[in-house]
Amino acid sequence: MNQKEWNNQFEPHEIETISSSGMDLSEKERSGSFLQKDNQVQFYRSLSEGIEIMSTEEALKKLPEVREYYGKNFSLLNRDFPKDTEGGYFVRVKKGKTVELPIQACLFLKAQGFKQKVHNIIIIEEGARVYLITGCSASKAANEGFHLGISEFFIQKGAYLNFTMIHSWKEDVSVKPMGIALVEEGASFISNYVCLRPVREIVMYPTAVLSGDNARASFNSLILSYPGSLQDIGSRVILRGKNTQAEIIARAVSLGGKVISRGHLKAEAKDIKAHLECRGLILSETGTIHAIPEMESDFRDVDMSHEAAIGKINREEIEYLCSRGFTKNEAQSIIVRGFMDVNVLALPELLKKDIEALEEKTLKASF
Amino acid sequence: MDSMLEVRNLSVEIGAKEILKDISLVINKGEIAVLFGPNGSGKSTLLKMIMGLSGYNKTGGEIILKGRKIDGLSTDERVKLGLGIMYQHPPKIRGVKLNQIVSFLSKNQKEIEDLSERLSLKEHLNRDINLGFSGGEMKRSELLQIILQDPDLLLLDEPESGVDLENISIMGDVLNNYLKKENKSALIITHTGYILDYIKAKRGCVMINGKLWCVGSPKEMFESIRKSGYEKCKECHEPERME
Ligand SMILES: Nc1ncnc2c1ncn2[C@@H]1O[C@H](COP(=O)(O)OP(=O)(O)OP(=O)(O)O)[C@@H](O)[C@H]1O
Ligand SMILES: [Mg+2]
């Protein structure tokens, strides 16, 4: 879509919201795009050879071999999933392909009370490397909206997927992402999750299954929680292959809402290494952060650890900055910004700048 | 001579425990005073009170900086009046880079570069402040910050403890150069006395159990403490006002 088409289809504030979920409308620094509004796929395009992008329905129709992937990760974990989805994206990156610029996908809620349900299938073939950013956002008009997002990731032998999801919802929207990644031998799955705008409720517990030896997964998240919201957000890694590695890092700041930060590491093989870390800052009397870290192992030869720390801003840290001349408010805002450091996420440089700017804008409004 | 700092009959409690007992002390403009005293005697507490840090309950007395009563002022307001402190135990702050603070303290990029080079802190500028810094690195980073801040009264809480001899000499020179400037004053806490070799401190005093005792030449006092311990100070001098 060009600028004119954007302006025809979306209100300026909607374009702003879509951009705030990480979409580069100019596509200058992207190697592919997908956009769905409510249940309608608006457009998609691949800007690079070796990348296929289309709607999941189309892929299931046109590409017979894709059918076996539909629901595969759910049956792997004996889990059920809703079948009444409409749309969602299919992304496949060809064997050995290295994609420098991120592929972007946007799922946008526009109609009042609409229930958007999508099913995404992402296949990264052997040895391919790719960044994928998915922005989910809602228009001002999407009152009482609902979003269900199913994502199945297949990261094949030696492949690398760096997946960034940015949520940019509103006070009365409820959201339920369901993601499962199957990570094969020597492959890596990096998941970055950012949610800095208000939302009514998010419940998600994405899972990565490290099925092959030497596979690795890392889940990193930055969450800002507003009064009246519930964010029940976790990450789970099942370490099935030998010598696999997992890391879960969560940072949550509550401005008054409730955050449940879950993490689950399950060792099903020897010689694995896994770490879970959750840090929470509560900046308001009404805020709640509940960290629930879990670790399981049937083996002795594993290296698993977890760290959790929750509290208000340390007074001594504020005073330290004040004794250099910062006012109390300045000190507080510096510390919160430091706490929400985007370096916690494993982002490519290109996205880091975007997300840093986005965070700066959000925090400026809140402090 | 104009006074930089006057502490008048200061008494302080933490909880119900009396930590500082009727402390009085004057530091003139351009003067350097040294504070000795055993662990837990209240030295850091005095510095933190001057800086306006919280957690202490003042039960009496007042603090005057450049003729102005500062008891009611916040820490950053005191900084604007020319106070600066080097912490004995600075906190670590995750995600906040030393560089962020340093570039707030000075707009002179060249000065920042030269001084951080001199104090071997160039690589530390991009690190989270004090996170994983060694003991000596923390002290050097404290010195870097206070010099760039350019205060008139420097409160130095054990600036050299934990610092290797080579770095003490560098830090001593940096401090001495700074304090040579007109009307710069300092109150320095030291256990090792090393810093005395680099700066021209005229007066020393000893804090024991929340009280200030004898006043004299810092070097002589340090020698006497080294030979005979702190108790001797109590014997040889009546508690005296350092005025
Ligand atoms: N927050 C606090 N709660 C309880 N006691 C405290 C607190 N802060 C300081 N104190 C006590 O006050 C006394 C004076 O402490 P201060 O740090 O001033 O000692 P100091 O002379 O600087 O000692 P050192 O040479 O070991 O640094 C000590 O007994 C210390 O335990
Ligand atoms: Mg002390």
XYZ file of C-alpha atoms and ligand atoms in Angstrom:
642
model
C 0.000 0.000 0.000
C 1.229 3.494 -0.665
C 0.648 6.506 1.515
C -2.489 7.465 -0.355
C -4.056 4.066 0.056
C -3.235 4.131 3.727
C -4.915 7.503 4.088
C -7.976 6.243 2.246
C -8.423 3.209 4.399
C -7.413 4.442 7.812
C -7.985 7.473 9.994
C -4.873 9.406 10.997
C -5.147 8.185 14.602
C -5.375 4.619 13.336
C -2.256 5.074 11.279
C -0.573 6.400 14.397
C -1.674 3.325 16.370
C -0.525 0.975 13.652
C 2.856 2.689 13.556
C 3.058 2.487 17.326
C 2.946 -1.272 17.028
C 6.165 -1.234 15.056
C 4.857 -1.112 11.481
C 7.003 0.739 8.996
C 4.380 2.053 6.587
C 6.974 3.075 4.027
C 8.312 -0.510 4.067
C 11.748 0.971 3.381
C 13.353 -1.099 6.071
C 11.249 -4.211 5.770
C 11.525 -7.256 3.574
C 7.859 -8.108 3.568
C 4.495 -6.989 4.947
C 1.132 -8.381 5.914
C -1.872 -6.420 7.131
C -5.205 -7.665 8.381
C -8.065 -5.484 9.607
C -10.654 -7.297 11.723
C -11.259 -10.432 9.630
C -10.133 -8.979 6.314
C -6.693 -9.438 4.911
C -5.873 -5.996 3.458
C -2.661 -6.699 1.671
C 0.556 -8.630 1.815
C 3.709 -8.620 -0.133
C 7.145 -10.120 -0.119
C 9.961 -7.730 -0.896
C 12.641 -10.327 -1.008
C 13.247 -13.543 -2.858
C 12.904 -16.651 -0.760
C 10.165 -15.212 1.433
C 6.576 -16.279 0.933
C 3.815 -14.292 2.589
C 0.074 -14.792 2.256
C -2.962 -15.386 4.377
C -3.084 -18.729 6.156
C -6.316 -19.686 4.397
C -4.777 -19.050 1.034
C -1.672 -21.009 1.942
C -3.750 -23.980 3.075
C -5.634 -23.852 -0.212
C -2.701 -23.331 -2.551
C 0.095 -25.191 -0.869
C -0.856 -28.750 0.041
C 2.330 -29.335 2.034
C 1.338 -26.577 4.461
C -1.711 -28.496 5.612
C 0.338 -30.871 7.717
C 1.638 -27.914 9.689
C -1.802 -26.646 10.611
C -2.373 -27.625 14.251
C 0.770 -29.752 14.340
C 2.329 -27.985 17.328
C -0.874 -28.251 19.305
C -1.149 -31.990 18.768
C 2.506 -32.271 19.737
C 1.523 -30.998 23.178
C -1.882 -32.680 23.167
C -3.586 -29.366 23.252
C -6.731 -28.183 21.623
C -7.106 -24.927 19.735
C -10.004 -22.917 18.279
C -10.690 -23.736 14.625
C -13.034 -20.829 13.928
C -10.254 -18.485 12.886
C -10.395 -16.089 9.952
C -7.159 -15.017 8.359
C -3.793 -14.736 10.003
C -0.537 -14.856 8.136
C 1.532 -17.555 6.573
C 5.254 -16.813 6.330
C 7.773 -19.227 4.917
C 11.462 -18.488 4.515
C 13.382 -20.733 2.153
C 16.188 -22.965 3.183
C 19.483 -21.183 3.781
C 18.092 -17.713 3.196
C 19.370 -14.903 5.421
C 16.951 -11.997 5.609
C 18.562 -8.788 6.817
C 15.494 -6.557 7.096
C 12.564 -7.630 9.257
C 9.330 -8.978 7.855
C 6.363 -7.159 9.362
C 2.811 -8.232 10.065
C 0.008 -6.177 11.514
C -3.248 -7.357 13.002
C -5.589 -4.457 13.503
C -8.919 -4.280 15.329
C -11.260 -1.660 13.991
C -14.964 -2.462 14.314
C -16.743 -2.006 17.614
C -17.045 -5.230 19.592
C -15.309 -7.244 16.889
C -13.825 -10.600 17.772
C -10.718 -11.079 15.693
C -9.455 -14.663 15.564
C -6.397 -15.453 13.504
C -4.141 -18.420 12.912
C -0.553 -17.722 11.899
C 1.866 -20.282 10.531
C 5.541 -19.439 10.369
C 8.004 -21.838 8.786
C 11.700 -21.042 8.836
C 13.413 -23.652 6.754
C 16.758 -25.245 7.429
C 19.543 -22.739 8.076
C 17.467 -19.665 7.265
C 17.726 -16.555 9.427
C 14.986 -14.018 9.787
C 13.502 -11.226 11.909
C 9.756 -11.040 12.127
C 7.850 -8.277 13.829
C 4.156 -8.528 14.534
C 2.224 -5.511 15.692
C -1.219 -5.929 17.161
C -3.273 -2.831 17.701
C -6.773 -1.444 18.029
C -8.572 1.594 16.685
C -10.275 4.031 19.061
C -13.561 2.709 17.700
C -12.858 -0.904 18.570
C -14.676 -0.751 21.902
C -14.951 -4.036 23.772
C -12.782 -5.662 21.130
C -11.331 -9.139 21.352
C -8.283 -10.683 19.719
C -7.302 -14.316 19.624
C -4.012 -15.016 17.923
C -2.804 -18.523 17.311
C 0.783 -18.785 16.146
C 2.595 -21.935 15.175
C 6.309 -21.547 14.594
C 8.428 -24.174 12.887
C 12.090 -23.392 13.171
C 13.864 -26.071 11.290
C 17.357 -27.442 11.640
C 19.936 -24.711 12.261
C 17.477 -21.919 11.492
C 17.100 -18.693 13.448
C 13.935 -16.758 14.096
C 13.901 -13.513 16.006
C 10.251 -12.773 16.619
C 9.102 -9.487 18.113
C 5.506 -8.924 19.088
C 4.283 -5.484 20.024
C 0.898 -5.063 21.617
C -0.694 -1.647 21.348
C -4.278 -2.131 22.517
C -6.724 -0.012 24.498
C -8.469 -0.084 27.898
C -11.419 -2.260 26.923
C -9.802 -4.817 24.645
C -9.209 -8.415 25.723
C -6.523 -10.485 24.135
C -5.568 -14.112 24.032
C -2.490 -15.084 22.057
C -1.646 -18.804 21.849
C 1.791 -19.538 20.509
C 3.786 -22.727 20.196
C 7.223 -22.946 18.630
C 8.866 -26.150 17.544
C 12.606 -25.659 17.512
C 14.678 -28.306 15.780
C 18.282 -29.315 16.110
C 20.681 -26.390 16.405
C 17.923 -23.874 15.726
C 17.168 -20.724 17.726
C 13.912 -19.068 18.604
C 14.078 -15.604 20.129
C 10.826 -14.063 21.217
C 10.565 -10.420 22.257
C 7.325 -9.154 23.669
C 6.471 -5.509 24.312
C 3.248 -4.187 25.781
C 3.354 -0.540 26.816
C -0.211 0.652 26.207
C -3.363 0.002 28.222
C -5.411 -3.160 27.729
C -8.215 -4.790 29.697
C -6.917 -8.301 29.829
C -4.154 -10.331 28.255
C -3.786 -14.011 28.947
C -0.930 -15.762 27.223
C 1.514 -18.533 27.892
C 3.493 -19.210 24.712
C 5.577 -22.370 24.670
C 8.743 -23.346 22.886
C 9.598 -27.000 22.475
C 13.300 -27.531 21.950
C 12.968 -30.843 20.188
C 16.416 -31.130 18.680
C 19.826 -31.213 20.308
C 21.592 -27.870 20.771
C 18.445 -25.872 20.140
C 17.828 -22.718 22.094
C 14.983 -20.410 22.983
C 14.794 -17.078 24.699
C 11.689 -15.189 25.747
C 12.111 -11.559 26.730
C 9.349 -9.212 27.713
C 8.733 -5.608 28.732
C 5.333 -4.936 30.226
C 3.737 -1.749 31.468
C 0.537 -2.200 33.409
C -2.181 0.427 33.798
C -4.904 0.642 36.461
C -7.789 -1.717 35.800
C -5.855 -4.119 33.611
C -4.875 -7.741 34.055
C -1.861 -9.107 32.236
C -1.344 -12.793 32.872
C 1.739 -13.385 30.825
C 4.088 -16.303 30.904
C 6.581 -18.208 28.819
C 7.342 -21.891 28.857
C 10.245 -23.804 27.421
C 10.354 -27.586 27.208
C 13.939 -28.686 26.825
C 13.685 -31.986 25.045
C 16.949 -32.177 23.135
C 20.377 -32.655 24.636
C 22.467 -29.585 25.324
C 19.572 -27.240 24.772
C 19.395 -23.789 26.345
C 16.590 -21.545 27.429
C 16.265 -18.134 28.965
C 13.177 -16.279 30.100
C 13.515 -12.644 31.114
C 10.583 -10.510 32.166
C 10.422 -6.880 33.265
C 7.119 -5.505 34.447
C 6.231 -2.060 35.743
C 2.848 -1.605 37.326
C 1.287 1.829 37.267
C -1.707 0.368 39.046
C -2.699 -2.791 37.196
C -2.189 -6.437 37.930
C 0.594 -8.444 36.316
C 1.013 -12.164 36.710
C 4.412 -13.076 35.392
C 4.740 -16.794 34.846
C 7.663 -18.788 33.705
C 8.092 -22.494 33.306
C 11.228 -24.385 32.429
C 10.955 -28.115 31.970
C 14.021 -30.258 31.447
C 13.361 -33.499 29.615
C 16.958 -34.176 28.716
C 20.407 -34.080 30.245
C 22.983 -31.328 29.950
C 20.591 -28.503 29.535
C 20.974 -24.965 30.740
C 18.074 -22.718 31.603
C 17.514 -19.477 33.427
C 14.430 -17.569 34.407
C 14.406 -13.998 35.598
C 11.538 -11.759 36.567
C 11.864 -8.233 37.872
C 8.911 -6.097 38.776
C 8.549 -2.488 39.835
C 5.355 -1.323 41.471
C 4.856 2.408 41.190
C 1.347 2.740 42.552
C -0.543 1.705 45.668
C -3.042 -0.257 43.602
C -0.478 -2.149 41.535
C 0.088 -5.878 41.897
C 2.821 -8.047 40.483
C 2.730 -11.767 41.047
C 5.747 -13.707 39.830
C 5.275 -17.456 39.467
C 8.484 -19.106 38.346
C 8.496 -22.882 37.891
C 11.294 -25.300 37.154
C 11.138 -29.033 36.640
C 13.767 -31.637 35.994
C 14.030 -35.401 36.158
C 17.763 -35.247 35.682
C 20.708 -34.409 37.807
C 22.921 -33.029 35.062
C 21.047 -29.845 34.464
C 21.843 -26.249 35.213
C 18.631 -24.398 36.008
C 18.191 -21.216 37.976
C 15.736 -18.482 38.617
C 15.733 -15.002 40.032
C 12.776 -12.852 40.938
C 12.669 -9.439 42.518
C 9.659 -7.246 43.028
C 9.307 -3.968 44.824
C 9.060 -0.252 44.574
C 11.914 1.909 43.411
C 14.751 1.731 45.843
C 14.913 4.976 47.814
C 18.672 4.861 47.927
C 18.864 4.797 44.123
C 16.664 7.870 43.864
C 18.724 9.720 46.461
C 21.929 8.783 44.719
C 20.748 10.496 41.555
C 19.417 13.439 43.590
C 22.836 13.866 45.128
C 24.117 14.416 41.581
C 21.547 17.147 41.083
C 18.553 15.368 39.543
C 15.183 16.199 41.067
C 13.246 13.376 42.662
C 10.928 13.103 39.659
C 13.781 13.108 37.197
C 15.551 10.450 39.227
C 12.454 8.280 39.301
C 11.936 8.524 35.589
C 15.598 7.722 34.850
C 15.368 4.630 37.026
C 12.122 3.420 35.434
C 13.564 3.957 31.963
C 16.659 2.048 32.989
C 14.524 -0.725 34.362
C 12.592 -0.963 31.099
C 15.868 -1.047 29.172
C 15.186 -2.275 25.634
C 18.522 -4.057 25.806
C 16.681 -6.669 27.824
C 15.148 -7.656 24.496
C 17.322 -9.344 21.919
C 16.448 -6.924 19.134
C 18.227 -6.245 15.873
C 19.691 -2.703 15.839
C 17.087 -1.554 13.375
C 14.134 -2.421 15.580
C 15.888 -1.383 18.746
C 15.816 2.256 17.721
C 12.116 2.050 16.823
C 11.188 0.411 20.069
C 13.354 2.736 22.104
C 11.519 5.688 20.556
C 8.180 4.040 21.155
C 9.003 3.376 24.784
C 10.271 6.909 25.260
C 7.009 8.257 23.914
C 4.887 6.060 26.153
C 6.904 6.736 29.273
C 6.866 10.456 28.591
C 3.084 10.331 28.698
C 3.085 8.431 31.979
C 5.780 10.319 33.879
C 37.213 34.275 56.701
C 33.869 33.330 55.170
C 32.490 30.033 56.262
C 31.493 27.418 53.714
C 29.766 25.094 56.140
C 28.587 25.446 59.695
C 27.126 22.576 61.626
C 25.606 23.806 64.876
C 24.763 21.455 67.746
C 23.556 18.723 65.447
C 21.943 15.689 67.086
C 20.590 12.784 65.068
C 18.759 9.567 65.816
C 18.103 6.471 63.778
C 15.102 4.708 65.229
C 15.489 5.361 68.912
C 19.267 5.223 68.777
C 21.232 8.414 69.100
C 23.905 8.452 66.395
C 25.222 12.021 66.408
C 25.458 13.903 69.665
C 25.585 17.670 69.649
C 28.041 18.012 66.779
C 29.424 21.422 65.908
C 31.891 22.125 63.172
C 32.922 24.935 60.836
C 34.683 24.626 57.502
C 35.848 27.861 55.924
C 35.914 28.623 52.241
C 38.995 27.097 50.679
C 39.595 24.849 53.660
C 39.990 21.080 53.796
C 39.020 19.214 56.950
C 39.645 15.548 57.696
C 37.428 13.315 59.771
C 38.826 10.241 61.501
C 37.064 7.790 63.732
C 36.366 4.108 64.324
C 33.785 2.084 62.404
C 30.232 2.884 63.291
C 31.077 6.130 65.061
C 28.774 8.236 62.867
C 31.070 9.757 60.217
C 29.004 8.753 57.199
C 25.856 9.752 59.034
C 27.201 13.279 59.400
C 27.944 13.500 55.660
C 24.531 12.142 54.734
C 22.849 14.641 57.053
C 24.696 17.471 55.352
C 23.603 16.077 51.990
C 19.996 15.787 53.144
C 19.589 12.052 52.616
C 16.646 10.386 54.293
C 16.396 7.786 57.029
C 17.672 9.988 59.812
C 15.788 11.853 62.436
C 17.286 15.172 63.388
C 16.567 15.920 67.030
C 18.414 19.212 67.265
C 20.738 21.693 65.652
C 21.112 23.205 62.210
C 23.262 23.099 59.103
C 24.333 26.251 57.306
C 25.896 26.333 53.843
C 27.398 29.614 52.610
C 25.425 31.485 55.237
C 22.134 29.850 54.363
C 20.252 27.383 56.520
C 19.748 24.269 54.419
C 17.947 21.890 56.792
C 14.643 22.172 54.952
C 16.116 21.784 51.467
C 15.930 18.675 49.337
C 19.132 16.972 48.252
C 19.017 18.330 44.704
C 18.475 21.852 46.013
C 21.553 21.452 48.181
C 23.473 20.285 45.105
C 22.455 23.479 43.333
C 23.934 25.456 46.238
C 27.285 23.758 45.673
C 27.309 20.535 47.667
C 28.694 17.287 46.300
C 29.322 13.856 47.766
C 31.426 10.799 47.043
C 29.615 7.821 48.489
C 31.295 5.245 50.661
C 28.916 2.596 49.302
C 27.180 3.821 46.160
C 24.125 1.844 45.011
C 23.980 -0.100 41.750
C 21.302 1.031 39.335
C 20.263 -1.416 36.644
C 19.845 0.020 33.161
C 21.237 3.444 34.091
C 24.592 4.075 32.466
C 27.426 5.976 34.112
C 27.480 8.016 30.922
C 23.927 9.242 31.489
C 24.892 10.801 34.796
C 28.223 12.071 33.612
C 26.770 13.846 30.581
C 24.207 15.471 32.843
C 26.962 16.717 35.142
C 29.122 18.218 32.426
C 28.400 19.421 28.919
C 32.102 19.512 28.181
C 32.720 16.351 26.174
C 36.450 16.860 26.151
C 36.595 17.201 29.918
C 34.542 14.019 30.289
C 36.838 12.142 27.948
C 40.056 13.369 29.492
C 39.025 12.708 33.059
C 37.520 9.295 32.388
C 40.689 8.396 30.501
C 42.807 9.569 33.413
C 40.743 7.536 35.871
C 40.687 4.496 33.513
C 36.902 4.606 33.293
C 36.328 4.985 29.576
C 34.826 1.545 29.163
C 32.745 1.975 32.280
C 30.863 4.910 30.811
C 28.657 2.541 28.856
C 28.016 0.218 31.751
C 25.176 0.192 34.238
C 26.313 2.342 37.088
C 28.228 0.403 39.753
C 26.854 -2.903 38.504
C 29.781 -5.262 38.669
C 32.229 -2.398 39.272
C 35.147 -3.442 41.467
C 35.642 -1.581 44.738
C 38.317 0.674 43.290
C 36.331 1.299 40.099
C 33.384 2.487 42.149
C 35.585 4.971 43.982
C 37.051 6.257 40.731
C 33.590 6.594 39.268
C 32.491 8.543 42.337
C 35.455 10.850 41.905
C 34.764 11.291 38.193
C 31.210 12.318 38.957
C 31.978 14.735 41.750
C 34.723 16.511 39.806
C 32.492 16.897 36.744
C 29.718 18.157 38.973
C 32.071 20.917 40.142
C 30.743 21.539 43.659
C 32.211 23.996 46.171
C 32.075 21.745 49.197
C 33.127 18.148 48.591
C 32.000 15.532 51.064
C 34.328 12.603 50.491
C 33.446 9.398 52.296
C 36.566 7.252 52.274
C 37.590 8.217 48.754
C 40.640 5.967 48.720
C 39.591 2.853 50.565
C 39.937 -0.239 48.428
C 41.934 1.629 45.790
C 45.333 0.325 44.693
C 48.386 2.507 45.334
C 48.862 3.542 41.735
C 45.268 4.679 41.459
C 45.397 6.410 44.830
C 48.180 8.526 43.420
C 46.112 9.362 40.317
C 43.025 10.103 42.382
C 45.063 12.145 44.858
C 46.455 14.296 42.043
C 43.046 14.807 40.483
C 41.607 15.821 43.840
C 44.489 18.062 44.723
C 44.281 19.874 41.398
C 40.617 20.429 41.930
C 40.874 21.587 45.516
C 43.651 24.025 44.631
C 41.061 26.086 42.811
C 39.794 29.132 44.640
C 37.326 28.666 47.475
C 36.894 24.923 47.069
C 36.381 23.180 50.403
C 36.222 19.558 51.458
C 35.347 17.317 54.355
C 37.166 14.038 53.953
C 36.712 10.795 55.855
C 39.720 8.508 55.833
C 40.876 5.402 57.635
C 44.054 4.811 55.702
C 45.393 8.360 55.742
C 46.880 7.859 52.235
C 44.922 10.751 50.841
C 46.718 13.098 53.256
C 49.880 12.742 51.183
C 48.209 14.409 48.210
C 46.129 17.229 49.596
C 46.791 20.104 51.907
C 44.448 19.506 54.798
C 44.910 21.859 57.682
C 42.602 20.433 60.263
C 41.508 17.065 61.451
C 39.057 15.831 64.022
C 37.975 12.486 65.397
C 34.486 11.158 65.803
C 33.991 8.627 68.542
C 30.597 7.351 69.427
C 28.746 10.192 67.750
C 30.836 12.925 69.327
C 33.583 15.042 67.828
C 36.850 15.006 69.731
C 40.182 16.715 69.471
C 41.168 19.033 66.701
C 44.663 19.230 65.297
C 46.968 18.720 62.388
C 45.584 15.768 60.411
C 48.972 14.150 59.857
C 49.928 14.314 63.518
C 46.519 13.045 64.523
C 46.742 10.184 62.091
C 50.158 9.193 63.432
C 48.893 9.286 66.987
C 45.822 7.205 66.123
C 48.088 4.729 64.384
C 50.349 4.435 67.436
C 47.889 4.641 70.264
C 44.413 4.108 68.863
C 41.372 6.293 69.077
C 40.970 6.166 72.849
C 44.099 8.249 73.231
C 42.400 11.126 71.431
C 39.812 11.229 74.130
C 42.465 11.344 76.818
C 44.673 14.010 75.398
C 42.006 16.497 74.464
C 38.778 17.510 75.976
C 35.945 17.526 73.446
C 36.403 20.759 71.642
C 34.429 22.759 69.209
C 36.086 22.762 65.853
C 35.851 26.454 65.266
N 19.619 2.717 58.638
C 20.213 2.407 59.808
N 19.580 1.636 60.709
C 20.181 1.312 61.883
N 21.394 1.735 62.232
C 22.057 2.521 61.366
C 21.518 2.880 60.102
N 22.409 3.646 59.464
C 23.473 3.750 60.283
N 23.276 3.080 61.432
C 24.179 2.935 62.556
O 24.691 4.200 62.860
C 26.035 4.099 63.300
C 26.879 5.080 62.526
O 27.008 4.643 61.194
P 27.939 5.389 60.150
O 27.711 4.757 58.817
O 27.728 6.829 60.252
O 29.377 4.993 60.680
P 30.811 5.379 60.124
O 31.483 6.178 61.161
O 30.715 5.976 58.793
O 31.503 3.949 60.052
P 32.524 3.298 58.976
O 33.896 3.783 59.337
O 32.412 1.843 59.248
O 32.070 3.690 57.647
C 26.417 2.645 63.124
O 26.315 2.001 64.364
C 25.390 2.117 62.168
O 25.152 0.753 62.370
Mg 31.161 5.315 56.864
